Short mmCIF file of C-alpha atoms in Angstrom, two decimals:
data_model
loop_
_atom_site.label_atom_id
_atom_site.label_comp_id
_atom_site.label_asym_id
_atom_site.label_seq_id
_atom_site.Cartn_x
_atom_site.Cartn_y
_atom_site.Cartn_z
CA MET A 1 51.18 -45.57 -18.41
CA LEU A 2 51.45 -45.70 -22.18
CA TYR A 3 48.51 -45.95 -24.42
CA LEU A 4 49.04 -46.73 -28.09
CA CYS A 5 45.78 -44.99 -29.82
CA ALA A 6 45.04 -46.03 -33.13
CA THR A 7 43.86 -43.51 -35.07
CA PRO A 8 41.52 -43.29 -38.78
CA ILE A 9 43.65 -43.67 -41.61
CA GLY A 10 40.67 -41.81 -43.64
CA ASN A 11 37.66 -41.77 -42.65
CA LEU A 12 37.13 -39.81 -39.47
CA GLY A 13 34.41 -42.39 -38.30
CA ASP A 14 36.68 -45.37 -37.94
CA ILE A 15 37.95 -44.31 -34.46
CA SER A 16 36.72 -46.02 -31.63
CA GLU A 17 34.79 -44.53 -28.54
CA ARG A 18 37.66 -46.07 -26.22
CA VAL A 19 40.32 -43.85 -28.29
CA LEU A 20 38.21 -41.26 -28.02
CA ASP A 21 38.01 -41.78 -23.94
CA THR A 22 41.55 -42.04 -23.68
CA LEU A 23 42.51 -39.11 -25.69
CA ARG A 24 40.19 -37.56 -23.30
CA SER A 25 41.30 -38.84 -20.09
CA VAL A 26 45.48 -38.77 -20.41
CA ASP A 27 47.47 -36.10 -19.31
CA VAL A 28 49.00 -35.30 -22.33
CA ILE A 29 49.37 -36.81 -26.36
CA ALA A 30 52.38 -37.33 -27.79
CA ALA A 31 51.97 -36.95 -31.62
CA GLU A 32 53.86 -37.31 -34.55
CA ASP A 33 52.68 -34.28 -36.07
CA THR A 34 50.83 -32.03 -33.87
CA ARG A 35 49.53 -29.69 -36.90
CA GLN A 36 47.65 -33.13 -38.11
CA THR A 37 46.52 -34.57 -34.86
CA ILE A 38 44.94 -31.23 -33.42
CA LYS A 39 42.73 -31.29 -36.64
CA LEU A 40 41.58 -34.70 -34.88
CA LEU A 41 41.29 -33.32 -31.92
CA ASN A 42 39.35 -30.23 -33.08
CA HIS A 43 36.55 -32.59 -34.67
CA PHE A 44 36.26 -34.22 -31.66
CA GLU A 45 36.19 -31.43 -29.58
CA ILE A 46 38.94 -32.83 -27.73
CA LYS A 47 41.37 -29.99 -25.24
CA LYS A 48 44.17 -31.81 -24.42
CA GLN A 49 48.51 -30.61 -23.90
CA MET A 50 50.38 -32.37 -27.12
CA ILE A 51 54.19 -33.02 -27.35
CA ALA A 52 55.48 -33.89 -30.89
CA TYR A 53 57.18 -37.11 -31.07
CA HIS A 54 58.78 -38.01 -34.24
CA GLU A 55 61.91 -39.35 -36.56
CA HIS A 56 63.97 -36.49 -35.69
CA ASN A 57 63.11 -35.96 -31.90
CA ARG A 58 63.09 -39.73 -30.70
CA PHE A 59 66.33 -39.78 -29.19
CA GLU A 60 65.69 -36.72 -27.06
CA MET A 61 62.11 -37.33 -26.45
CA THR A 62 61.65 -40.91 -25.80
CA PRO A 63 64.04 -40.09 -21.74
CA VAL A 64 61.85 -37.25 -21.33
CA LEU A 65 58.30 -38.96 -21.95
CA VAL A 66 59.74 -42.06 -19.84
CA ASP A 67 60.67 -40.04 -16.87
CA ARG A 68 56.85 -38.41 -17.12
CA MET A 69 55.15 -41.69 -17.28
CA VAL A 70 57.59 -43.15 -14.47
CA SER A 71 56.51 -39.89 -12.59
CA GLY A 72 53.15 -41.12 -12.99
CA GLU A 73 51.49 -39.46 -15.88
CA ASP A 74 49.45 -41.20 -18.82
CA ILE A 75 50.27 -40.95 -22.12
CA ALA A 76 48.73 -41.64 -25.02
CA LEU A 77 50.63 -42.09 -28.83
CA VAL A 78 49.21 -41.38 -31.75
CA THR A 79 50.92 -41.07 -35.12
CA ASP A 80 49.47 -38.81 -38.22
CA ALA A 81 47.31 -41.74 -39.07
CA GLY A 82 46.77 -45.61 -38.14
CA THR A 83 48.71 -47.87 -35.67
CA PRO A 84 51.40 -45.97 -33.91
CA ALA A 85 54.94 -48.07 -33.72
CA ILE A 86 54.03 -49.42 -37.29
CA SER A 87 56.79 -47.74 -39.70
CA ASP A 88 57.57 -44.64 -37.17
CA PRO A 89 59.40 -43.94 -34.00
CA GLY A 90 56.60 -45.32 -31.37
CA GLU A 91 58.61 -48.94 -31.54
CA ASP A 92 61.43 -46.91 -29.44
CA LEU A 93 59.00 -45.40 -26.89
CA VAL A 94 57.47 -48.80 -26.46
CA ARG A 95 60.65 -50.45 -25.86
CA ALA A 96 61.91 -47.36 -23.03
CA CYS A 97 58.88 -48.17 -21.50
CA HIS A 98 59.21 -51.72 -21.24
CA GLU A 99 62.76 -51.39 -20.07
CA ALA A 100 61.47 -48.98 -17.21
CA GLY A 101 58.92 -50.91 -16.19
CA VAL A 102 56.03 -48.67 -17.56
CA THR A 103 52.76 -50.16 -18.47
CA VAL A 104 51.80 -50.34 -22.11
CA THR A 105 48.44 -51.13 -24.03
CA SER A 106 47.35 -51.04 -27.53
CA LEU A 107 43.68 -49.48 -28.64
CA PRO A 108 43.34 -51.31 -31.97
CA GLY A 109 42.51 -49.62 -35.17
CA ALA A 110 43.04 -48.97 -38.93
CA THR A 111 46.27 -50.11 -40.02
CA ALA A 112 46.63 -49.34 -43.96
CA PHE A 113 48.73 -52.27 -44.58
CA THR A 114 45.49 -54.58 -43.42
CA THR A 115 43.32 -52.60 -45.29
CA ALA A 116 45.06 -52.66 -48.65
CA LEU A 117 45.87 -56.45 -47.81
CA THR A 118 41.81 -57.34 -47.57
CA LEU A 119 41.15 -55.61 -50.55
CA SER A 120 43.23 -57.05 -52.92
CA GLY A 121 41.83 -60.34 -53.01
CA MET A 122 45.31 -61.71 -52.33
CA SER A 123 46.65 -64.07 -50.34
CA ALA A 124 46.56 -63.07 -46.73
CA ARG A 125 47.10 -66.37 -44.95
CA ARG A 126 50.48 -65.51 -44.84
CA PHE A 127 52.25 -62.38 -45.70
CA THR A 128 55.18 -60.01 -45.45
CA PHE A 129 54.99 -56.60 -44.24
CA GLU A 130 58.05 -54.57 -45.55
CA GLY A 131 56.99 -50.95 -44.97
CA PHE A 132 58.87 -48.43 -46.89
CA LEU A 133 61.43 -49.83 -49.17
CA PRO A 134 65.18 -48.84 -47.82
CA GLN A 135 67.02 -45.85 -49.67
CA ASP A 136 70.31 -47.48 -48.74
CA LYS A 137 71.37 -49.49 -51.80
CA LYS A 138 72.86 -52.29 -49.77
CA GLU A 139 69.65 -52.69 -47.60
CA GLN A 140 67.29 -52.12 -50.60
CA LYS A 141 69.06 -54.99 -52.71
CA GLN A 142 68.52 -57.18 -49.42
CA VAL A 143 64.58 -56.79 -48.92
CA LEU A 144 64.39 -56.94 -52.80
CA GLU A 145 66.29 -60.44 -53.22
CA ARG A 146 63.68 -61.75 -50.28
CA LEU A 147 61.25 -60.55 -52.68
CA LYS A 148 62.46 -62.10 -55.41
CA SER A 149 62.17 -65.72 -53.90
CA SER A 150 59.14 -64.89 -51.55
CA THR A 151 56.28 -67.21 -51.72
CA VAL A 152 53.69 -64.99 -49.62
CA THR A 153 52.57 -61.59 -50.17
CA THR A 154 54.37 -59.28 -49.64
CA ILE A 155 53.10 -55.26 -48.80
CA PHE A 156 55.04 -51.97 -48.98
CA TYR A 157 54.32 -48.15 -48.69
CA GLU A 158 55.44 -45.27 -50.64
CA ALA A 159 55.18 -41.78 -50.97
CA PRO A 160 54.21 -40.23 -54.43
CA HIS A 161 57.74 -38.72 -55.35
CA ARG A 162 59.37 -41.91 -54.80
CA LEU A 163 56.50 -44.44 -56.41
CA LEU A 164 57.79 -44.65 -59.81
CA LYS A 165 61.56 -45.06 -59.15
CA THR A 166 60.28 -47.69 -56.57
CA LEU A 167 58.56 -49.76 -58.86
CA GLU A 168 60.91 -49.29 -61.65
CA VAL A 169 63.55 -51.20 -59.17
CA MET A 170 60.82 -53.84 -58.39
CA LYS A 171 60.26 -54.80 -61.55
CA GLU A 172 63.83 -56.42 -61.72
CA TYR A 173 62.71 -58.46 -58.93
CA ALA A 174 58.78 -59.47 -59.09
CA ASP A 175 57.78 -58.54 -62.94
CA ASP A 176 55.98 -61.95 -63.03
CA ARG A 177 53.76 -61.42 -60.13
CA ARG A 178 50.53 -59.46 -59.86
CA ILE A 179 50.62 -56.02 -58.04
CA ALA A 180 47.88 -53.90 -56.08
CA VAL A 181 48.37 -50.20 -56.17
CA CYS A 182 45.65 -48.70 -53.33
CA LYS A 183 45.48 -44.94 -51.74
CA GLU A 184 43.27 -42.75 -50.02
CA LEU A 185 42.22 -45.63 -48.11
CA THR A 186 38.70 -45.67 -46.61
CA LYS A 187 38.25 -42.07 -47.91
CA LYS A 188 35.41 -40.95 -50.44
CA HIS A 189 38.00 -41.42 -53.45
CA GLU A 190 39.24 -44.51 -52.23
CA TRP A 191 41.52 -46.38 -55.16
CA ILE A 192 42.93 -49.72 -55.60
CA LYS A 193 44.11 -51.33 -59.14
CA ILE A 194 45.25 -54.74 -59.61
CA PHE A 195 47.93 -55.40 -62.23
CA GLY A 196 48.98 -57.93 -64.11
CA THR A 197 52.88 -57.35 -63.79
CA VAL A 198 54.60 -54.36 -62.15
CA THR A 199 55.49 -53.07 -65.76
CA GLU A 200 52.02 -52.80 -66.26
CA ALA A 201 51.85 -50.57 -63.19
CA VAL A 202 55.15 -48.57 -64.07
CA THR A 203 53.61 -47.78 -67.41
CA PHE A 204 50.22 -46.76 -65.82
CA PHE A 205 52.12 -44.25 -63.54
CA GLU A 206 54.46 -42.89 -66.51
CA ASN A 207 51.10 -41.47 -67.45
CA GLU A 208 49.61 -40.91 -64.71
CA GLU A 209 50.92 -38.68 -62.08
CA PRO A 210 50.86 -40.69 -58.55
CA LYS A 211 49.50 -38.56 -55.63
CA GLY A 212 48.53 -39.52 -52.23
CA GLU A 213 50.22 -42.02 -50.23
CA PHE A 214 50.46 -45.57 -51.79
CA VAL A 215 50.16 -49.07 -50.57
CA MET A 216 51.68 -51.93 -52.91
CA VAL A 217 50.73 -55.75 -52.15
CA ILE A 218 52.52 -57.83 -54.11
CA GLU A 219 51.33 -61.72 -54.95
CA GLY A 220 53.94 -64.40 -53.83
CA CYS A 221 55.90 -66.33 -56.57
CA ASP A 222 54.72 -70.01 -57.00
CA GLN A 223 56.17 -72.71 -55.06
CA GLU A 224 56.28 -74.97 -58.08
CA GLU A 225 57.25 -72.69 -60.50
CA LEU A 226 59.74 -71.08 -57.90
CA ALA A 227 61.32 -74.94 -57.48
CA ALA A 228 61.77 -75.35 -61.04
CA LYS A 229 63.46 -72.18 -61.93
CA GLU A 230 65.94 -73.45 -59.41
CA GLN A 231 66.37 -76.82 -60.40
CA ALA A 232 67.07 -75.36 -63.79
CA MET A 233 69.94 -72.95 -62.48
CA TRP A 234 71.23 -75.67 -60.70
CA ALA A 235 71.33 -78.19 -63.98
CA GLU A 236 73.20 -75.24 -65.78
CA MET A 237 75.85 -75.31 -63.24
CA SER A 238 77.80 -78.41 -62.66
CA ILE A 239 78.22 -79.95 -58.91
CA ASP A 240 82.04 -79.05 -58.94
CA GLU A 241 80.93 -75.76 -59.56
CA HIS A 242 77.93 -75.55 -56.98
CA MET A 243 80.41 -77.34 -54.32
CA ASP A 244 82.79 -74.46 -54.92
CA MET A 245 79.90 -71.78 -54.86
CA TYR A 246 79.51 -72.84 -51.36
CA LEU A 247 83.51 -73.53 -50.39
CA SER A 248 84.11 -70.00 -51.31
CA GLU A 249 81.70 -68.55 -48.41
CA GLY A 250 83.49 -70.10 -46.29
CA MET A 251 81.51 -73.28 -45.37
CA ASP A 252 82.90 -76.54 -44.71
CA LYS A 253 83.19 -79.81 -47.24
CA LYS A 254 80.45 -81.57 -45.32
CA GLU A 255 78.28 -78.70 -45.23
CA ALA A 256 78.85 -77.62 -48.57
CA MET A 257 77.76 -80.94 -49.90
CA ARG A 258 74.80 -81.18 -47.71
CA CYS A 259 73.56 -77.89 -48.93
CA VAL A 260 74.18 -78.81 -52.79
CA ALA A 261 72.36 -82.06 -52.14
CA LYS A 262 69.70 -79.96 -50.64
CA ASP A 263 69.34 -77.79 -53.70
CA ARG A 264 69.44 -80.31 -56.27
CA GLY A 265 67.18 -82.54 -53.87
CA VAL A 266 69.64 -85.76 -54.30
CA SER A 267 71.34 -87.52 -51.63
CA LYS A 268 74.56 -86.48 -50.08
CA ARG A 269 75.99 -90.19 -51.22
CA ASP A 270 74.53 -88.75 -54.87
CA ILE A 271 76.81 -85.69 -54.62
CA TYR A 272 79.85 -87.39 -53.35
CA GLN A 273 79.50 -90.17 -55.79
CA ALA A 274 79.37 -87.39 -58.34
CA LEU A 275 82.68 -85.41 -57.12
CA LEU A 276 84.46 -89.23 -57.46
CA GLU A 277 83.55 -89.60 -60.62
CA SER A 278 84.47 -85.92 -61.73
CA ASN A 279 87.68 -86.00 -60.16
CA GLY A 280 86.58 -83.35 -57.32
CA LEU A 281 88.48 -84.99 -54.97
CA GLY A 282 89.89 -81.91 -53.26
CA ARG A 283 86.39 -81.18 -52.73
CA ILE A 284 85.71 -83.85 -50.45
#
């Protein structure tokens, strides 16, 4: 059996008795960083065999761990801090266990992104967790384009040496929104600061060296404001140009007309009539 054991993100008092009992009872502990996990085990006087399981050895170790569980062993998976399988390779091991018929259970506990979200005071009814911003430029642009038009709260993780650069990139897409920047969550020097814009956060960290692991919580854009911006954008474009935009993407004429009508908040009949009047006959 595989046990996903959530460990504290800072305050050791947040660990559950159930996790401690499980760490004591399993055959082996698979740890993201054995040097970090040994500190936790020593604090609670737990002596147990550990195996390193991390981003750089997951392809090699996943079948090894699954084989051990198929043979009857119980394994606890822990990350450096927080819940396994969130922004770490634990999801690969979970998937492999399901494929091999190995039972998986999760022992809940602290997670940095939910802690930061509740501290931010921003809407938690709907939110998106993006984890670390991709370093690949194409993937990064896709994530930020979603952020630009997102009406829900969005949460990111970031390392201190990349924080300022990430904020500078983000301000191009979401500078009109509030952002909460958090670090040292649940620890003695827990820190959270709400900035009115992403530019304000950039200015702050240009003068204050980032230290620690960060969680950023960005509020969603106002739905009415977003709709108004979109309508203004479409108003600057002729219906012929609007049709051409979708036709160039490979849509057929009927689908392009439907999309244009939806964008502009009018009926397809209105678009058809406008194209007739503009002599855009080739588009219909």
